[in-house]
Coordinates of C-alpha atoms and ligand atoms in Angstrom, one line a residue:
A1 CA -25.4 -1.3 -15.5
Q2 CA -24.7 -4.7 -13.2
I3 CA -25.5 -2.8 -10.1
Y4 CA -28.9 -1.3 -11.4
R5 CA -29.9 -4.7 -12.7
A6 CA -29.3 -6.4 -9.4
G7 CA -31.1 -3.5 -7.7
L8 CA -34.3 -4.2 -10.3
F9 CA -34.2 -7.7 -8.9
G10 CA -34.1 -6.5 -5.3
R11 CA -30.4 -6.6 -4.7
T12 CA -28.5 -3.7 -3.2
P13 CA -24.6 -3.6 -3.2
R14 CA -23.0 -5.4 -0.6
V15 CA -20.6 -2.3 0.3
P16 CA -21.8 1.1 0.0
V17 CA -20.8 2.7 -3.6
S18 CA -20.4 6.2 -2.1
P19 CA -16.8 6.7 -0.7
D20 CA -18.3 8.5 2.2
A21 CA -21.0 6.1 2.9
L22 CA -18.4 3.4 2.6
E23 CA -16.1 5.1 4.9
A24 CA -18.7 5.5 7.6
A25 CA -20.1 2.0 7.4
A26 CA -16.1 0.6 7.9
R27 CA -15.9 3.1 10.7
R28 CA -18.9 1.6 12.5
R29 CA -17.7 -2.0 11.8
M30 CA -14.1 -1.6 12.7
S31 CA -12.7 -1.7 16.6
R32 CA -11.7 1.8 18.0
T33 CA -7.9 0.7 17.6
A34 CA -8.3 -0.8 14.1
W35 CA -10.0 2.5 12.9
A36 CA -7.4 4.7 14.5
Y37 CA -4.5 2.9 12.6
V38 CA -6.1 2.8 9.0
A39 CA -8.2 6.1 8.9
G40 CA -5.4 7.9 10.9
S41 CA -2.8 10.1 9.2
A42 CA 0.1 12.2 10.6
G43 CA 0.1 15.4 13.3
R44 CA -3.3 17.1 12.7
E45 CA -4.1 15.4 9.7
R46 CA -3.5 18.4 6.9
T47 CA -1.8 16.4 4.8
A48 CA -4.5 13.9 4.7
H49 CA -7.2 16.7 4.0
A50 CA -5.0 18.1 1.4
N51 CA -4.5 15.3 -0.7
R52 CA -8.5 15.4 -1.0
S53 CA -8.8 19.2 -1.1
A54 CA -6.0 19.4 -4.2
L55 CA -8.0 16.8 -6.1
D56 CA -11.0 18.8 -5.7
R57 CA -9.6 22.0 -7.3
W58 CA -9.3 20.2 -10.4
E59 CA -12.1 20.3 -12.8
I60 CA -12.9 17.7 -15.6
V61 CA -14.0 19.5 -19.0
P62 CA -15.8 16.8 -20.9
R63 CA -15.8 16.3 -24.5
M64 CA -18.8 15.4 -26.8
L65 CA -19.7 13.6 -29.9
R66 CA -16.5 11.3 -30.1
D67 CA -17.6 7.9 -30.6
V68 CA -17.0 6.3 -27.3
E69 CA -18.8 2.9 -27.9
D70 CA -15.6 1.0 -27.7
R71 CA -13.3 1.6 -25.1
D72 CA -10.1 0.4 -23.7
T73 CA -9.5 1.1 -19.9
G74 CA -6.3 -1.0 -20.1
V75 CA -2.6 0.3 -19.1
E76 CA 0.9 -1.1 -19.9
L77 CA 3.2 -1.1 -17.3
F78 CA 6.9 -3.3 -17.1
G79 CA 5.5 -5.0 -20.2
A80 CA 2.3 -6.4 -18.8
R81 CA -1.2 -5.3 -20.1
L82 CA -3.1 -4.2 -17.2
P83 CA -7.0 -4.2 -17.5
S84 CA -7.2 -0.8 -15.7
P85 CA -5.2 1.7 -14.5
F86 CA -5.6 0.6 -10.9
L87 CA -3.6 -1.4 -8.5
F88 CA -4.0 -2.6 -4.9
A89 CA -1.5 -0.4 -2.7
P90 CA 0.7 -2.2 -0.3
V91 CA -1.1 -2.0 2.9
G92 CA 0.1 -3.5 6.1
V93 CA -1.3 -5.1 9.2
L94 CA -4.3 -6.2 7.2
E95 CA -5.5 -8.5 9.9
M96 CA -6.9 -5.5 11.9
A97 CA -9.4 -5.0 9.1
H98 CA -10.0 -8.7 8.6
Q99 CA -9.0 -11.9 9.6
E100 CA -8.4 -13.2 6.1
A101 CA -6.0 -10.0 5.7
D102 CA -3.7 -10.2 2.4
L103 CA -5.5 -13.7 1.7
A104 CA -8.9 -12.0 0.8
V105 CA -7.2 -8.9 -0.8
A106 CA -5.3 -11.6 -3.1
A107 CA -8.6 -13.3 -4.0
A108 CA -10.1 -9.9 -5.0
A109 CA -7.2 -8.8 -7.1
R110 CA -7.2 -12.4 -9.0
E111 CA -10.8 -12.1 -9.7
L112 CA -10.5 -8.5 -11.0
G113 CA -6.9 -9.2 -12.8
V114 CA -5.6 -6.3 -10.9
P115 CA -2.2 -6.3 -9.5
M116 CA -1.5 -6.3 -6.0
V117 CA 1.4 -4.9 -4.2
I118 CA 2.5 -6.9 -1.2
S119 CA 3.9 -5.4 1.7
T120 CA 6.7 -6.1 3.6
Q121 CA 4.4 -5.2 6.8
G122 CA 1.7 -7.8 5.2
S123 CA 0.0 -10.2 7.7
V124 CA 0.7 -13.4 5.7
P125 CA 3.9 -14.4 4.5
M126 CA 4.5 -13.6 0.8
E127 CA 4.6 -17.0 -0.3
E128 CA 1.2 -17.6 0.7
T129 CA -0.2 -14.4 -0.7
A130 CA 1.3 -15.2 -3.9
V131 CA -0.3 -18.7 -4.2
A132 CA -3.9 -17.0 -3.7
L133 CA -2.8 -14.8 -6.4
A134 CA -2.3 -17.5 -9.0
E135 CA -1.1 -15.7 -12.1
T136 CA -2.5 -12.4 -10.9
V137 CA 0.5 -9.5 -11.6
R138 CA 2.2 -8.8 -7.9
W139 CA 4.9 -6.5 -7.1
Y140 CA 6.7 -6.7 -3.8
Q141 CA 7.1 -3.6 -1.7
L142 CA 10.2 -3.3 0.2
Y143 CA 10.8 -1.6 3.7
W144 CA 14.3 -1.9 2.9
P145 CA 15.7 -3.3 6.6
G146 CA 18.6 -2.4 8.4
D147 CA 20.4 -5.7 8.1
D148 CA 21.6 -6.2 4.7
G149 CA 21.1 -10.2 5.0
L150 CA 17.4 -9.7 5.8
A151 CA 17.1 -7.0 2.8
A152 CA 18.7 -9.7 0.3
S153 CA 16.6 -12.7 1.6
L154 CA 13.3 -10.4 1.2
V155 CA 14.2 -9.6 -2.0
R156 CA 14.9 -13.0 -3.2
R157 CA 11.7 -14.5 -1.6
A158 CA 9.9 -12.0 -3.7
E159 CA 11.7 -12.8 -7.0
A160 CA 10.9 -16.5 -6.0
T161 CA 7.0 -15.5 -5.4
G162 CA 6.8 -14.0 -9.1
A163 CA 7.0 -10.4 -8.3
A164 CA 7.1 -8.4 -11.6
A165 CA 8.7 -5.4 -9.7
I166 CA 10.1 -4.1 -6.2
V167 CA 8.5 -1.2 -5.0
V168 CA 11.1 0.6 -2.4
T169 CA 9.1 2.7 0.1
L170 CA 11.0 5.8 1.0
D171 CA 8.8 7.9 2.7
T172 CA 8.7 5.8 6.0
D173 CA 12.3 5.5 7.1
L174 CA 11.0 6.3 10.4
L175 CA 7.3 5.9 11.4
G176 CA 4.8 9.3 11.0
W177 CA 3.8 11.3 14.2
R178 CA 0.5 9.1 14.4
T179 CA -1.5 10.9 16.6
R180 CA -4.6 8.6 17.0
D181 CA -2.3 5.6 17.3
L182 CA 0.0 7.4 19.8
D183 CA -3.4 8.6 21.8
L184 CA -4.2 4.9 22.2
A185 CA -0.7 4.1 23.0
W186 CA -0.2 1.4 20.0
L187 CA -2.8 -0.8 21.8
P188 CA -3.5 -1.6 18.0
F189 CA -0.4 -3.7 17.9
G190 CA -1.6 -6.1 20.4
R191 CA -2.0 -8.9 18.6
A192 CA -1.6 -7.6 15.1
M193 CA 1.8 -6.6 14.4
G194 CA 2.2 -7.2 10.6
I195 CA 5.2 -9.2 10.9
A196 CA 4.7 -12.3 9.2
Q197 CA 7.2 -11.7 6.5
Y198 CA 9.8 -11.6 9.1
L199 CA 8.6 -14.4 10.9
S200 CA 8.8 -16.4 8.0
D201 CA 12.3 -15.5 6.8
P202 CA 15.3 -17.6 7.4
V203 CA 17.9 -14.5 7.9
F204 CA 15.1 -13.2 10.5
A205 CA 15.2 -16.1 12.3
E206 CA 19.0 -16.4 12.6
L207 CA 19.0 -12.8 13.9
V208 CA 16.3 -13.6 16.5
A209 CA 18.3 -16.7 17.5
E210 CA 21.4 -14.6 18.3
R211 CA 19.7 -12.0 20.1
A212 CA 17.8 -14.7 22.2
S213 CA 21.2 -15.9 23.3
R214 CA 22.5 -12.7 24.4
P215 CA 22.4 -11.8 28.1
R216 CA 19.9 -9.2 28.5
Q217 CA 21.0 -5.7 29.4
D218 CA 18.0 -4.0 30.5
A219 CA 16.1 -4.7 33.5
P220 CA 13.4 -6.8 32.9
V221 CA 10.0 -5.3 32.5
K222 CA 6.8 -7.1 33.4
P223 CA 4.6 -6.9 30.3
G224 CA 1.0 -5.7 30.6
L225 CA -1.5 -7.8 28.7
A226 CA -1.4 -6.4 25.8
A227 CA 2.1 -7.2 25.3
L228 CA 1.5 -10.7 26.5
K229 CA -0.8 -11.3 24.0
T230 CA 1.4 -9.8 21.2
L231 CA 3.8 -12.4 22.5
A232 CA 1.5 -15.3 22.6
G233 CA 0.7 -14.3 19.2
I234 CA 4.2 -14.6 18.0
A235 CA 4.9 -17.4 19.5
R236 CA 1.9 -19.4 18.2
R237 CA 3.1 -18.4 14.5
Y238 CA 6.8 -18.7 15.2
P239 CA 8.0 -22.1 14.0
G240 CA 8.7 -24.8 16.9
G241 CA 5.3 -25.0 18.3
F242 CA 3.6 -22.5 20.6
L243 CA 4.2 -24.0 24.2
R244 CA 7.9 -24.2 23.6
N245 CA 8.2 -20.8 22.1
L246 CA 5.7 -19.1 24.7
T247 CA 8.4 -20.2 27.5
S248 CA 11.7 -19.4 25.6
P249 CA 13.0 -15.9 25.1
L250 CA 12.4 -15.9 21.3
P251 CA 9.1 -14.1 20.8
R252 CA 10.1 -11.5 22.9
A253 CA 13.4 -11.5 20.8
A254 CA 11.4 -11.4 17.8
V255 CA 9.6 -8.3 18.6
E256 CA 12.8 -6.6 19.6
T257 CA 14.7 -7.8 16.8
F258 CA 12.0 -6.4 14.2
L259 CA 12.0 -3.4 15.8
D260 CA 15.7 -3.2 15.3
V261 CA 15.9 -4.0 11.6
F262 CA 12.5 -2.8 10.3
S263 CA 13.9 0.3 9.1
R264 CA 16.8 1.9 7.8
P265 CA 17.1 6.0 8.3
A266 CA 20.7 6.1 7.1
L267 CA 19.6 5.0 3.4
T268 CA 21.0 7.1 0.8
W269 CA 20.8 7.3 -3.0
E270 CA 23.9 5.5 -3.5
H271 CA 22.4 2.4 -1.6
L272 CA 20.2 1.8 -4.8
A273 CA 23.2 0.4 -6.5
W274 CA 23.4 -2.5 -3.9
L275 CA 19.9 -3.4 -4.8
R276 CA 20.3 -3.2 -8.6
E277 CA 23.1 -5.5 -8.5
R278 CA 20.9 -8.1 -6.3
T279 CA 17.7 -8.0 -8.6
S280 CA 17.0 -7.6 -12.5
L281 CA 13.2 -6.7 -11.4
P282 CA 12.4 -3.0 -12.5
I283 CA 12.9 -0.9 -9.2
V284 CA 10.3 1.5 -8.4
L285 CA 10.8 4.2 -5.7
K286 CA 7.7 4.9 -3.8
G287 CA 6.8 8.1 -2.0
L288 CA 8.7 11.0 -4.0
Q289 CA 7.2 14.1 -4.0
H290 CA 9.9 16.8 -4.9
P291 CA 11.0 17.0 -8.8
D292 CA 14.4 17.0 -8.0
D293 CA 14.2 13.7 -6.4
A294 CA 12.6 12.3 -9.6
A295 CA 15.6 13.6 -11.3
L296 CA 17.8 12.0 -8.9
A297 CA 15.6 8.5 -9.6
L298 CA 16.5 9.0 -13.4
D299 CA 20.1 9.6 -12.9
H300 CA 20.4 6.3 -10.4
G301 CA 18.5 4.1 -13.2
V302 CA 15.4 3.3 -11.4
D303 CA 12.4 2.0 -13.4
G304 CA 9.5 3.8 -12.1
I305 CA 8.1 6.1 -9.7
I306 CA 5.1 6.3 -7.4
V307 CA 4.2 10.2 -6.4
S308 CA 2.7 9.5 -2.7
N309 CA 2.5 11.2 0.7
H310 CA 1.5 7.5 2.2
G311 CA -1.8 8.8 2.1
G312 CA -0.6 11.8 4.6
R313 CA 0.5 9.5 7.2
Q314 CA 4.0 10.5 7.3
V315 CA 4.5 14.3 7.3
D316 CA 1.9 16.7 8.7
G317 CA 1.4 19.8 6.4
A318 CA 3.1 18.4 3.3
I319 CA 2.0 19.0 -0.1
G320 CA -1.1 18.0 -1.3
A321 CA 0.0 14.7 -3.6
I322 CA -1.7 15.5 -7.0
D323 CA -0.1 19.0 -6.6
A324 CA 3.3 17.2 -6.6
L325 CA 2.5 15.1 -9.7
P326 CA 2.6 17.6 -12.7
G327 CA 6.1 18.8 -11.7
I328 CA 7.3 15.3 -11.3
A329 CA 5.8 14.1 -14.7
E330 CA 7.3 17.0 -16.3
R331 CA 10.5 16.2 -14.9
V332 CA 10.6 12.7 -16.1
G333 CA 9.1 13.6 -19.4
G334 CA 8.0 10.0 -20.1
R335 CA 11.4 8.1 -20.0
I336 CA 9.8 6.1 -17.0
P337 CA 6.5 5.5 -15.8
V338 CA 5.0 7.7 -13.2
L339 CA 2.4 6.2 -10.8
F340 CA 0.3 7.9 -8.2
D341 CA -1.5 7.6 -5.1
S342 CA -2.9 9.2 -1.6
G343 CA -6.4 10.4 -1.9
I344 CA -7.7 8.5 -4.7
R345 CA -11.5 7.8 -3.9
S346 CA -13.3 7.6 -7.1
G347 CA -12.7 7.0 -10.9
A348 CA -12.8 10.6 -11.7
D349 CA -10.0 11.3 -9.2
A350 CA -8.2 8.4 -11.2
F351 CA -9.0 10.2 -14.3
K352 CA -7.6 13.4 -13.0
A353 CA -4.3 11.7 -11.9
L354 CA -3.7 10.4 -15.4
A355 CA -4.4 13.8 -17.1
L356 CA -1.7 15.1 -14.7
G357 CA 0.9 12.5 -16.0
A358 CA 0.1 9.2 -13.9
R359 CA 0.2 6.1 -15.7
A360 CA -1.7 4.4 -13.1
V361 CA -3.0 4.8 -9.5
L362 CA -2.8 2.7 -6.3
V363 CA -5.4 2.5 -4.2
G364 CA -5.0 2.5 -0.2
R365 CA -7.9 2.8 2.3
P366 CA -11.0 2.3 0.2
Y367 CA -10.4 -1.5 -0.2
V368 CA -9.4 -1.9 3.4
Y369 CA -12.8 -0.6 4.2
G370 CA -14.5 -2.9 1.8
L371 CA -12.3 -5.8 3.3
A372 CA -13.4 -4.9 7.0
L373 CA -17.1 -4.9 5.6
A374 CA -16.9 -8.1 3.6
G375 CA -13.7 -9.5 3.5
A376 CA -12.6 -10.5 -0.4
D377 CA -15.9 -9.6 -1.6
G378 CA -15.6 -6.3 0.0
A379 CA -12.5 -5.5 -1.3
R380 CA -13.6 -6.7 -4.8
E381 CA -16.3 -4.7 -5.2
V382 CA -14.7 -1.6 -3.8
V383 CA -12.3 -1.8 -6.7
R384 CA -14.4 -3.0 -9.3
N385 CA -16.7 0.1 -8.4
L386 CA -13.6 2.4 -9.0
M387 CA -12.9 0.5 -12.3
A388 CA -16.5 0.9 -13.3
E389 CA -16.5 4.6 -12.7
F390 CA -13.3 5.4 -14.3
D391 CA -14.6 3.6 -17.7
L392 CA -17.6 5.7 -17.2
T393 CA -15.7 8.9 -16.8
M394 CA -13.7 8.0 -19.9
A395 CA -16.9 7.6 -22.0
L396 CA -18.6 10.5 -20.7
T397 CA -15.5 12.9 -21.5
G398 CA -14.9 11.6 -25.0
R399 CA -12.0 9.3 -24.2
T400 CA -11.6 5.7 -25.4
T401 CA -8.3 4.7 -24.1
T402 CA -6.2 5.7 -21.5
S403 CA -3.7 7.4 -23.6
D404 CA -6.3 10.0 -24.5
I405 CA -6.5 11.1 -21.4
T406 CA -4.2 14.5 -21.3
R407 CA -3.7 17.3 -19.6
D408 CA -6.4 19.5 -21.8
A409 CA -9.0 17.3 -20.2
L410 CA -8.9 19.4 -16.7
R411 CA -9.0 22.8 -15.8
Ligands
FNR501 C1 -0.2 2.1 4.1 N1 0.9 2.5 3.3 C2 1.7 1.4 3.2 N2 2.7 1.9 2.3 C3 3.6 1.0 2.2 O1 4.6 1.3 1.4 N3 3.8 -0.4 2.6 C4 3.0 -0.3 3.8 O2 3.0 -1.6 4.5 C5 1.8 0.4 4.0 N4 0.8 0.0 5.0 C6 0.0 0.8 4.9 C7 -1.1 0.8 5.9 C8 -2.5 1.3 5.9 C9 -3.3 1.1 7.1 C10 -2.6 2.3 5.3 C11 -3.9 3.2 5.0 C12 -1.7 2.9 4.2 C13 0.5 3.6 2.2 C14 -0.2 3.2 1.1 O3 0.5 2.1 0.6 C15 -0.7 4.1 0.3 O4 0.6 4.7 -0.1 C16 -1.7 5.0 0.7 O5 -2.7 4.4 1.4 C17 -2.4 5.9 -0.3 O6 -3.2 6.9 0.2 P1 -5.3 6.3 0.2 O7 -5.6 5.8 -1.0 O8 -4.9 5.6 1.7 O9 -5.3 7.7 0.7

C-alpha cells in the first residue's frame, strides 16, 4: 500500500520491484567485472537455472474465507523472535557492488530489523559492521581457515561482536569453476578482495609477518597493473601506514597468506568437535544438499542447517536447491531448524520454501543488486519488498502465521 500511495503522489520506487527489472537495472549499473562476479555461477550455470526452474515447478494452492485480517509473519530462531522469515545472506566482496559495502547492508538490516549474516569474505572488519548493526541480530559466517589459530581468532572476534550463531559454509572448501570470472582472469579482484576480516586479525598479522621474513623461493614475477592496484589497496588498509607498507614485503605476503589459509579442503565431520569446544554459540552448517549429510549433522550435534548450493556458484549441474529441501527437512524431523537459500526472488518463493520445511530463508543476489543501485536504501527496499510480498502471499492463501504454511499449501 505504501508503494501505491507514494505513486499517487508522484513518487516511484527507488529500485525496480520486479525481480527481472531489478536484475536488468543492476546489470546496467555495475562494471563488467562486478557483474560477472555477482551474477555469475559455476560452469554452464545449470545449477543456477535449476534453482529457479525447481522453485517454479511448485504451485501454491490458495485457501479462502479464513479471516486473515491480523497476521504475524515472524519466526523464532535460536531464541530470537524475527519480524519475518528473511535474512541477509553472507555475501563477500560487497565493495564491488557499492563502496559502502557491508556497512550499507548493515544499515538496511538495522532499519528492517532483519538479521545479517556477516561474511568471512567481508569488505569491512566485522567489528565495524557490528557497530552499524546496533542491536540487530547478526550471525557470523565462517570460511574455516587452514590455520587453527586464525579460525579460533575469527570465532572469538565474532563472539565479541555479539554474533548469535556461527554459520560454517561447507560448500566452498575450494572456489567453484566460475566461468565468467575465469574469462576475465579475475580482474574483478584488482582492488577488491574482500579480505578485511583477515587484514584486521592479529593472528593473520603474525602469519603475514612470518611469511614476509622468509626468503622468497620463487623467481620474482613482475606484477601487472591490476596486481599493483591490489597491493596498493592492501598497503592502504594494512596497519602501519600506506607508504611504509607499499615498500615492504607485507602487502604481497598478505595476499599470499590469504591464498594459503583462506580454506581448508581437508576438513571432515570430526573437526566440528574442535569448533564445539571453542564456542557455545549455535553452530549452523551452510551448504548441505544430501539427506545423509543432514543425518550426520544431527549426529555431530549441530544446531541448524542451511540447505543451499551457494546460489549455483559451486557445482555445475547440481540439484536445484529447493529439490533438496523436502528430503532434508524430513530427515531432520523438526529437531533443529532448517533454513534455505539459492534462488529466492520473491515473497512467494519464500512461502514455498517454508511450506517445504524451511524455518527461514536467506537472500543473496537480489539485495546486492539493490545495493549496487542505491546503496543502503536499495538493499533495504529490495528486502522490504520481499517481506511485503510474503505477508500478502500469506493473506491471499489464507494463512495468518508462518507455522500455518504447511506442505498442503503446495502442489
Ligand atoms: C555469495 N555467497 C556466499 N556465501 C558464504 O557463505 N560466504 C560468502 O562470502 C559468500 N559470498 C557470496 C558472494 C556473492 C557475490 C554471491 C552471489 C553469493 C552465497 C550466498 O550466501 C547465498 O548462498 C546465495 O547467494 C544464495 O543464492 P541467491 O539468493 O543469490 O540466488
